[in-house]
Structure formats: C-alpha cells, structure tokens
Coordinates of N, CA and C in Angstrom, one line a residue:
X1 N 1.1 -1.6 0.1 CA 0.0 -0.2 -0.4 C 0.8 1.3 0.1
X2 N 0.9 2.3 -1.3 CA 1.5 3.6 -0.7 C 0.6 4.5 -0.7
X3 N 1.2 5.1 0.7 CA 0.0 6.4 1.5 C 0.7 7.2 0.6
X4 N -0.7 7.9 0.0 CA -0.1 9.8 -0.6 C -0.6 10.8 0.6
X5 N 0.4 12.3 0.2 CA 0.5 13.2 1.2 C -0.7 13.4 1.8
X6 N -2.2 13.3 1.1 CA -3.1 13.5 1.5 C -3.9 12.3 2.4
X7 N -3.5 11.1 2.3 CA -4.4 10.1 3.0 C -4.3 9.9 4.7
X8 N -3.3 10.5 5.1 CA -3.0 10.6 6.3 C -2.7 11.9 7.2
X9 N -4.3 12.6 7.1 CA -3.3 14.4 8.0 C -3.0 14.0 9.7
X10 N -1.7 14.7 9.5 CA -1.3 15.0 10.5 C -1.2 16.1 11.3
X11 N -1.1 16.9 12.3 CA -1.1 18.0 12.5 C 0.1 17.9 13.7
X12 N 0.8 19.1 13.1 CA 2.1 19.2 14.0 C 2.3 20.6 14.2
X13 N 2.1 21.8 15.1 CA 2.2 22.4 15.4 C 3.2 23.3 16.0
X14 N 3.9 24.1 15.2 CA 5.6 24.8 15.7 C 5.6 26.3 15.7
X15 N 5.7 26.9 16.4 CA 5.9 28.7 16.0 C 7.2 28.4 15.8
X16 N 7.8 28.0 15.0 CA 9.1 28.9 14.6 C 8.9 27.8 12.8
X17 N 9.5 29.2 12.0 CA 9.5 28.7 10.6 C 10.0 27.4 10.1
X18 N 9.3 26.4 9.7 CA 9.8 24.9 9.3 C 10.9 24.8 7.5
X19 N 12.4 25.5 8.2 CA 13.0 24.7 7.1 C 13.1 24.0 6.3
X20 N 13.2 22.6 6.9 CA 13.2 21.8 6.3 C 12.7 20.9 7.0
X21 N 12.3 19.5 6.4 CA 12.0 18.4 6.8 C 11.7 17.3 6.4
X22 N 12.0 16.2 7.0 CA 12.2 14.7 6.8 C 11.7 13.8 7.2
X23 N 11.2 13.1 6.8 CA 10.4 11.2 7.3 C 11.9 10.0 7.2
X24 N 12.4 9.9 8.1 CA 13.4 9.0 8.1 C 13.3 7.9 9.1
X25 N 14.1 6.7 8.4 CA 14.3 5.1 9.0 C 14.6 5.6 10.5
X26 N 14.6 5.3 11.8 CA 15.6 5.4 13.2 C 16.5 4.0 13.0
X27 N 17.4 4.2 13.7 CA 18.2 3.3 14.2 C 17.6 2.6 14.9
X28 N 18.2 1.1 14.8 CA 17.4 -0.4 15.6 C 18.1 -0.2 17.1
X29 N 16.7 -0.2 17.8 CA 17.2 -0.2 19.5 C 17.0 1.2 19.8
X30 N 17.1 2.2 19.4 CA 17.4 3.5 20.0 C 16.0 3.7 20.4
X31 N 14.4 3.5 20.0 CA 13.7 4.0 20.6 C 12.4 2.9 20.7
X32 N 11.4 2.8 20.9 CA 10.2 2.3 21.5 C 9.7 1.6 20.1
X33 N 9.2 0.2 20.2 CA 9.1 -0.6 18.7 C 7.6 0.3 18.0
X34 N 6.8 0.6 19.0 CA 5.5 1.7 18.1 C 6.1 2.5 17.1
X35 N 7.8 3.4 17.2 CA 7.7 4.2 16.2 C 8.6 3.7 15.3
X36 N 7.8 3.9 14.0 CA 8.4 3.6 13.2 C 9.1 4.1 12.0
X37 N 9.2 5.9 12.1 CA 10.2 6.5 11.5 C 10.0 7.8 12.5
X38 N 11.1 8.2 11.7 CA 11.5 9.8 12.8 C 11.2 11.0 11.5
X39 N 10.4 11.9 12.0 CA 10.3 12.7 11.5 C 11.4 14.3 11.9
X40 N 11.9 14.2 11.1 CA 13.2 15.7 11.3 C 12.8 16.9 11.0
X41 N 12.8 17.8 11.2 CA 11.9 19.3 11.4 C 13.0 20.1 11.5
X42 N 13.4 21.4 10.9 CA 14.4 22.2 11.1 C 14.2 23.2 10.9
X43 N 14.2 24.3 12.2 CA 13.5 24.9 11.8 C 14.6 26.2 12.2
X44 N 14.5 27.5 12.2 CA 16.1 28.5 12.6 C 16.6 28.4 13.6
X45 N 16.2 27.9 15.2 CA 16.7 28.1 16.0 C 16.8 26.2 16.8
X46 N 16.1 25.1 16.0 CA 16.5 24.1 16.4 C 15.7 22.4 15.7
X47 N 16.6 21.8 16.0 CA 16.4 20.4 15.0 C 15.4 19.8 15.9
X48 N 14.0 19.0 15.6 CA 13.3 18.3 16.6 C 13.2 17.1 15.7
X49 N 13.1 15.9 16.7 CA 13.1 14.8 15.9 C 11.7 14.4 17.0
X50 N 10.8 13.7 15.7 CA 9.9 13.0 16.3 C 9.5 12.0 15.9
X51 N 8.6 11.0 16.8 CA 8.8 9.9 16.6 C 7.3 9.9 15.7
X52 N 7.3 9.2 14.8 CA 6.1 8.9 13.9 C 5.6 7.3 14.0
X53 N 4.6 7.2 14.9 CA 3.7 5.8 15.6 C 2.6 4.9 14.9
X54 N 2.8 3.9 14.3 CA 1.8 3.4 14.0 C 1.4 2.0 14.9
X55 N 0.3 2.0 14.8 CA -1.1 1.2 15.6 C -1.5 0.3 14.1
X56 N -1.9 -0.9 14.1 CA -2.7 -1.9 13.1 C -2.1 -1.1 12.1
X57 N -1.1 -1.6 11.6 CA -0.4 -1.5 10.4 C -0.3 0.3 10.4
X58 N -1.4 1.2 9.2 CA -1.1 2.1 9.0 C -2.7 2.8 8.9
X59 N -3.2 2.2 9.5 CA -4.4 2.4 10.2 C -4.6 3.6 11.0
X60 N -3.4 4.1 11.7 CA -3.3 5.2 12.6 C -2.1 5.4 12.9
X61 N -1.4 6.6 12.9 CA -0.3 7.2 12.4 C -1.0 8.3 13.4
X62 N 0.5 8.5 14.8 CA 0.6 9.6 15.6 C 1.8 10.0 15.8
X63 N 2.1 11.2 16.5 CA 3.1 12.1 16.3 C 3.6 11.7 18.4
X64 N 5.1 11.6 18.2 CA 5.6 11.7 19.6 C 6.4 12.3 19.8
X65 N 6.1 13.5 20.2 CA 7.0 14.2 20.8 C 8.9 13.6 21.4
X66 N 9.9 13.7 21.1 CA 10.8 13.1 21.8 C 11.7 14.9 22.5
X67 N 11.6 14.8 23.4 CA 11.7 16.4 23.8 C 14.0 15.8 24.2
X68 N 14.3 14.8 24.6 CA 15.5 14.6 24.5 C 16.0 14.9 23.5
X69 N 15.9 14.3 22.2 CA 16.1 14.3 21.3 C 15.9 16.0 19.8
X70 N 16.0 17.1 21.0 CA 15.7 18.3 20.2 C 17.3 18.9 20.2
X71 N 17.8 19.6 19.7 CA 18.8 20.2 19.8 C 18.9 21.7 18.8
X72 N 19.5 22.8 19.6 CA 19.7 23.9 18.7 C 20.6 24.0 17.6
X73 N 19.8 24.9 17.0 CA 20.5 24.3 15.5 C 21.8 25.5 15.0
X74 N 22.0 26.6 16.4 CA 23.2 27.3 16.4 C 23.7 28.4 15.2
X75 N 22.5 28.9 15.1 CA 22.1 29.9 13.8 C 22.8 29.4 12.9
X76 N 22.5 27.6 12.4 CA 22.4 27.7 11.0 C 21.1 27.5 10.5
X77 N 21.0 27.6 9.2 CA 19.9 27.4 8.7 C 19.4 26.1 7.8
X78 N 18.8 25.2 7.6 CA 19.2 23.7 7.1 C 18.2 24.0 5.9
X79 N 19.0 23.6 4.8 CA 18.2 23.7 3.6 C 17.3 22.4 3.1
X80 N 18.1 21.4 4.0 CA 17.7 20.0 3.4 C 18.6 19.0 4.5
X81 N 17.3 17.8 4.1 CA 17.5 16.9 5.3 C 17.5 15.5 4.4
X82 N 18.5 14.4 4.6 CA 18.3 12.6 4.5 C 18.9 11.6 5.4
X83 N 18.1 11.1 4.9 CA 18.3 10.0 5.9 C 19.0 8.1 5.4
X84 N 19.8 7.7 6.1 CA 20.0 6.7 5.5 C 19.2 5.1 5.4
X85 N 19.7 4.1 5.1 CA 18.7 2.9 5.6 C 19.0 2.8 7.0
X86 N 20.5 3.0 7.2 CA 20.7 2.4 8.4 C 20.5 3.4 9.5
X87 N 20.0 4.2 9.8 CA 19.1 5.8 10.3 C 20.2 6.9 10.6
X88 N 21.4 6.7 9.7 CA 21.8 8.0 9.8 C 21.2 9.7 8.9
X89 N 21.2 10.3 9.6 CA 20.8 11.7 9.3 C 21.8 12.7 8.8
X90 N 21.3 13.5 7.7 CA 22.2 14.3 7.4 C 21.7 15.6 6.9
X91 N 21.8 16.8 6.9 CA 21.7 18.2 7.1 C 22.5 18.8 6.5
X92 N 21.9 19.5 5.2 CA 22.4 20.9 4.3 C 22.5 22.1 5.2
X93 N 23.5 22.8 5.2 CA 23.2 24.2 5.8 C 23.3 25.3 5.0
X94 N 22.7 26.2 5.3 CA 22.8 27.4 4.2 C 24.2 28.1 4.0
X95 N 24.3 27.4 5.6 CA 26.7 28.2 5.2 C 27.1 27.1 4.5
X96 N 26.8 26.3 3.6 CA 27.5 25.4 3.1 C 28.5 24.1 3.2
X97 N 28.0 24.1 4.6 CA 28.2 22.8 4.9 C 27.3 21.1 5.6
X98 N 28.2 20.6 5.6 CA 27.3 18.9 5.6 C 27.1 18.7 7.0
X99 N 26.2 18.4 7.4 CA 26.1 18.6 9.1 C 25.5 16.6 9.3
X100 N 25.8 16.2 10.7 CA 25.6 15.0 10.6 C 24.4 15.3 12.3
X101 N 23.2 14.5 12.3 CA 22.4 14.6 13.3 C 22.7 12.9 13.9
X102 N 23.6 12.9 14.9 CA 23.7 11.9 15.6 C 23.3 11.9 17.1
X103 N 22.1 10.8 17.0 CA 21.4 10.0 17.9 C 21.8 9.2 18.8
X104 N 21.7 8.7 20.2 CA 21.8 7.5 21.2 C 20.8 7.3 22.0
X105 N 20.8 6.1 22.5 CA 20.0 5.7 24.1 C 20.1 6.9 25.0
X106 N 21.8 7.0 25.1 CA 22.2 7.5 26.3 C 23.5 8.5 26.0
X107 N 23.6 9.1 26.7 CA 24.8 10.5 26.0 C 26.3 10.5 26.9
X108 N 26.0 9.5 27.9 CA 27.0 9.3 29.3 C 26.5 10.3 30.3
X109 N 28.1 11.3 31.0 CA 27.5 12.1 32.4 C 27.4 13.1 31.9
X110 N 27.0 13.9 30.8 CA 26.4 15.2 30.4 C 24.3 14.8 29.8
X111 N 24.4 13.6 29.3 CA 23.3 12.6 28.6 C 22.5 13.5 27.3
X112 N 23.6 13.7 27.1 CA 23.6 14.6 25.2 C 23.1 13.5 24.5
X113 N 21.8 13.0 24.3 CA 21.6 11.9 23.7 C 21.3 12.0 21.9
X114 N 21.5 13.4 21.6 CA 21.6 14.4 20.0 C 22.7 15.3 20.4
X115 N 23.8 14.7 19.1 CA 24.5 15.9 18.6 C 24.9 16.5 17.2
X116 N 24.5 17.1 16.7 CA 25.3 17.9 15.7 C 26.6 17.6 15.1
X117 N 27.1 17.1 14.0 CA 28.9 17.5 13.6 C 28.5 17.7 12.5
X118 N 30.0 18.6 12.4 CA 29.9 19.2 11.0 C 30.8 18.4 10.9
X119 N 30.5 17.7 9.4 CA 31.3 17.1 8.5 C 32.2 18.3 7.6
X120 N 32.0 19.3 7.0 CA 32.8 20.3 6.2 C 32.9 21.1 6.9
X121 N 33.9 22.2 6.4 CA 34.5 23.4 6.7 C 35.9 23.1 7.8
X122 N 36.4 22.4 8.0 CA 37.6 22.1 8.7 C 38.4 23.3 7.8
X123 N 38.3 22.9 6.6 CA 39.1 23.8 5.3 C 38.9 25.2 5.6
X124 N 38.1 25.5 5.4 CA 37.3 26.7 6.2 C 37.9 27.5 6.9
X125 N 38.1 27.0 8.1 CA 38.8 27.1 9.4 C 39.6 27.6 9.6
X126 N 40.9 27.1 8.4 CA 42.2 26.8 8.8 C 42.8 27.8 7.9
X127 N 41.5 28.0 6.7 CA 41.9 29.4 5.4 C 41.7 30.4 5.8
X128 N 43.5 30.8 5.8 CA 43.1 32.7 5.3 C 41.6 33.3 4.9
X129 N 41.6 34.5 6.0 CA 39.9 35.2 5.2 C 40.1 35.9 4.1
X130 N 41.2 36.1 3.7 CA 41.4 36.6 2.8 C 41.7 35.9 1.4
X131 N 41.1 34.4 2.2 CA 41.7 33.1 0.2 C 39.9 32.9 0.3
X132 N 38.9 33.4 1.5 CA 37.9 33.2 1.4 C 37.0 34.4 -0.1
X133 N 36.3 33.6 -0.6 CA 35.6 34.3 -1.9 C 34.2 34.4 -1.5
X134 N 33.9 35.8 -1.3 CA 32.6 35.5 -0.8 C 31.9 34.3 0.4
X135 N 30.6 34.6 0.1 CA 30.1 33.7 1.1 C 29.6 32.4 0.5
X136 N 29.5 31.4 1.3 CA 29.6 30.4 0.5 C 28.3 29.7 0.2
X137 N 28.3 28.9 -0.9 CA 27.3 28.1 -1.6 C 26.4 27.9 -0.5
X138 N 25.5 27.4 -0.8 CA 24.2 26.8 0.6 C 24.2 24.9 0.3
X139 N 24.0 24.2 0.8 CA 23.7 23.0 0.9 C 22.3 23.1 -0.2
X140 N 22.1 22.7 -1.0 CA 20.6 22.5 -1.6 C 19.8 21.3 -1.7
X141 N 21.3 20.4 -1.7 CA 20.5 19.2 -1.8 C 21.4 17.5 -1.6
X142 N 21.0 16.5 -0.6 CA 21.8 15.3 -0.3 C 21.3 14.4 -1.1
X143 N 22.2 13.7 -1.9 CA 21.7 12.0 -2.6 C 22.6 11.6 -1.8
X144 N 22.2 10.0 -1.4 CA 22.8 8.8 -0.7 C 22.9 7.9 -1.6
X145 N 23.7 7.4 -1.9 CA 24.2 5.9 -2.9 C 24.3 4.9 -1.7
X146 N 23.1 4.2 -1.4 CA 23.2 3.0 -0.4 C 23.8 1.9 -0.9
X147 N 24.0 1.4 -1.9 CA 24.8 0.4 -2.4 C 26.2 1.0 -2.4
X148 N 26.6 1.9 -2.7 CA 28.3 2.3 -2.3 C 28.7 3.2 -1.3
X149 N 27.2 3.6 -0.4 CA 28.1 4.2 0.8 C 28.6 5.5 0.1
X150 N 27.8 6.0 -1.0 CA 28.5 7.6 -1.0 C 27.4 8.7 -1.1
X151 N 28.0 9.7 -0.4 CA 26.9 10.5 -0.2 C 27.3 11.7 -1.3
X152 N 26.2 12.6 -1.8 CA 26.4 13.5 -2.6 C 25.8 15.2 -2.0
X153 N 26.2 16.0 -2.5 CA 25.6 17.0 -2.0 C 25.5 18.3 -3.6
X154 N 24.7 19.0 -3.9 CA 24.8 20.2 -4.6 C 24.7 21.3 -4.0
X155 N 25.1 22.0 -4.3 CA 24.8 23.9 -3.8 C 24.7 24.5 -5.1

C-alpha cells in the first residue's frame, strides 16, 4: 500500500518557521518498537525529532514528541535533510556545510542524546580569511548511494 500525502492527515504545531523536513528510518534499538519512522523538523532555532508511531499497520499514525532529541541549530538554517537506511541523518546548511545529526539512547555523563556534527568546513576554519571568496553556497540537496555508501551534495 502506497500512502499519498493527503491520505494520512497529521498535525504538528510549531511556532518557528520550518525550513526543512524529512521522514527517516530510525536506528534500530534506540526508540520503542511502535516508532516506525522519525520526522526530522529543522527550524532556524532548533532541530526536532518526532516519533511517527503506527498502530494496526497504517490505520492510525500519531506523532510522538521526543524532547530529549531536540537540539539548537546554532544559527544555521538547514535547507535539506536526508536519512540513510541504517538510520543516519544528514543535513545541508545554508552556510555551505554538511552536518550529521547523531542520536543514541544515552549520552553519558552529560546525557546528550542528540548531537550535530559538521563533516565539512575544516578547510574554511584553517584557511586565511583573505583567501575565502564571498559567502559559501548553501547545500541545496543531498543524495545518498546506499549500495556504494557514497553521499553527494548539490550547492
């Protein structure tokens, strides 16, 4: 059965502007079994993970807030989000960088269950400012080749 966007009405009220949203498969063993997918919502202020719970197949879908899996965006506006089959979540920033949202059951002593890691930009931090030409191009799209385990970005 293929669901169309209008087949399952879900409501989620967010006070911030939503810049990017994606439905992704979660990592196994992190959340309860009824959470079949994660809805990743990026606003200019924070990145929010919501559990998409199913009961009785796809007869009833509900959104489960996951407050321990919400983190600040640190003034980065995210333009795109892409998930992998094994539960990794990548985000493309307006600042031209590729980020990964990592999440686990426990973060250790400080209990950070969710973190944002920048996988690009180390060159820009090391490069002298006079060599940087203008503002970086935003990451507009992320594509993942699961078979070869390659991630592509389009700016």
